[in-house]
Structure formats: C-alpha cells, structure tokens
Amino acid sequence: MPQNFEVFQTTDVRRFRIVSQLALQVVSELVHHNRHYYPVTTDPGIQAQVKQWLRQQSKVELGEQIHAALTAFLTSLADQSCQRCLFKV
C-alpha cells in the first residue's frame, strides 16, 4: 500500500521531478563554478521557480546542505530496503 496517498493525489509529481532535477543541476553547477550550461528544462515557469528558490538560499553552504540531505535520504532508503529483505527471509 502506498504511504501518504492523499499527498500524491494533490501533488504534480511530474513537475516536482523536473523542478528537483533542475535545482540539483543548478546547485551542482554552482558548486563547480560553471556558469555556462544547458538546463535540463526550458520551461520558463520552472526556471523562474528554481531561480526564486536559489535567491533565498545561502550559496556558501548550499552544496554541503544538499549533499547531506541526499546522503541522509539515500541512507534511509538503503535501511528500509535492508529491513524488507530481513522480513522476506
């Protein structure tokens, strides 16, 4: 059974995926000091949303914060999948 099913019914998952991909790309390019790159989307609304988000962030710490958040998230997924494996045995 899906968890938090109501949230998925009201969330535009496709838009979230594109916004998060662009945000990750922008942060990566920022960390590597690359100002000339091709964005993963050409949608001006999504680009404006990510620009607005980026302006509100501390660019000095942003790369480390994103890295820590992604590491914690992926670690939690690994822990969950290991727990599922234990139940199958």
Coordinates of C-alpha atoms in Angstrom, one line a residue:
M1 CA 0.0 0.0 0.0
P2 CA 1.3 3.5 -0.8
Q3 CA 2.1 5.6 2.2
N4 CA 0.8 9.2 2.2
F5 CA -1.5 8.5 -0.7
E6 CA -3.5 11.7 -0.2
V7 CA -0.4 13.8 -0.8
F8 CA 0.3 12.1 -4.1
Q9 CA -3.2 12.8 -5.3
T10 CA -2.7 16.6 -4.8
T11 CA 0.9 16.8 -5.9
D12 CA 2.0 17.3 -9.5
V13 CA 4.7 14.6 -9.4
R14 CA 6.0 15.3 -12.9
R15 CA 6.5 19.0 -12.2
F16 CA 8.2 18.1 -8.8
R17 CA 10.6 15.8 -10.7
I18 CA 11.5 18.4 -13.2
V19 CA 11.9 21.2 -10.6
S20 CA 14.1 18.9 -8.4
Q21 CA 16.2 17.9 -11.3
L22 CA 16.8 21.5 -12.3
A23 CA 17.5 22.5 -8.7
L24 CA 20.1 19.7 -8.3
Q25 CA 21.7 20.7 -11.6
V26 CA 21.9 24.4 -10.6
V27 CA 23.4 23.5 -7.2
S28 CA 25.9 21.2 -8.9
E29 CA 26.9 23.8 -11.4
L30 CA 27.2 26.4 -8.7
V31 CA 29.5 24.2 -6.6
H32 CA 31.7 23.6 -9.6
H33 CA 31.7 27.3 -10.6
N34 CA 30.2 26.6 -14.0
R35 CA 28.1 29.5 -15.3
H36 CA 27.6 28.2 -18.8
Y37 CA 25.4 25.0 -19.0
Y38 CA 22.3 23.7 -20.7
P39 CA 19.4 23.4 -18.2
V40 CA 17.5 20.2 -18.0
T41 CA 14.3 22.0 -18.8
T42 CA 13.4 25.0 -20.9
D43 CA 10.1 25.7 -19.2
P44 CA 10.3 29.3 -18.1
G45 CA 7.9 28.8 -15.2
I46 CA 10.0 26.1 -13.7
Q47 CA 13.2 28.0 -14.3
A48 CA 11.7 31.1 -12.5
Q49 CA 10.6 28.9 -9.6
V50 CA 14.2 27.5 -9.2
K51 CA 15.7 31.0 -9.6
Q52 CA 13.4 32.3 -6.8
W53 CA 14.4 29.4 -4.6
L54 CA 18.1 29.8 -5.3
R55 CA 18.0 33.5 -4.4
Q56 CA 16.6 32.6 -0.9
Q57 CA 19.5 30.2 -0.2
S58 CA 22.9 30.7 1.3
K59 CA 25.1 29.8 -1.6
V60 CA 28.1 29.3 0.6
E61 CA 26.5 26.3 2.4
L62 CA 24.1 25.1 -0.2
G63 CA 26.2 22.4 -1.8
E64 CA 27.0 20.9 1.5
Q65 CA 23.4 21.1 2.7
I66 CA 22.1 19.4 -0.5
H67 CA 24.8 16.7 -0.3
A68 CA 24.0 16.0 3.4
A69 CA 20.2 15.8 2.6
L70 CA 20.7 13.5 -0.3
T71 CA 23.0 11.3 1.7
A72 CA 20.6 11.0 4.6
F73 CA 17.7 10.3 2.2
L74 CA 19.6 7.6 0.3
T75 CA 20.8 6.1 3.5
S76 CA 17.2 5.9 4.8
L77 CA 16.2 4.1 1.6
A78 CA 19.0 1.6 2.0
D79 CA 18.0 1.0 5.6
Q80 CA 14.4 0.4 4.5
S81 CA 15.3 -2.0 1.7
C82 CA 17.5 -4.0 4.1
Q83 CA 14.7 -4.2 6.6
R84 CA 12.4 -5.5 3.9
C85 CA 15.0 -8.1 3.0
L86 CA 15.1 -9.4 6.5
F87 CA 11.3 -9.9 6.6
K88 CA 11.4 -12.0 3.4
V89 CA 13.9 -14.5 4.9

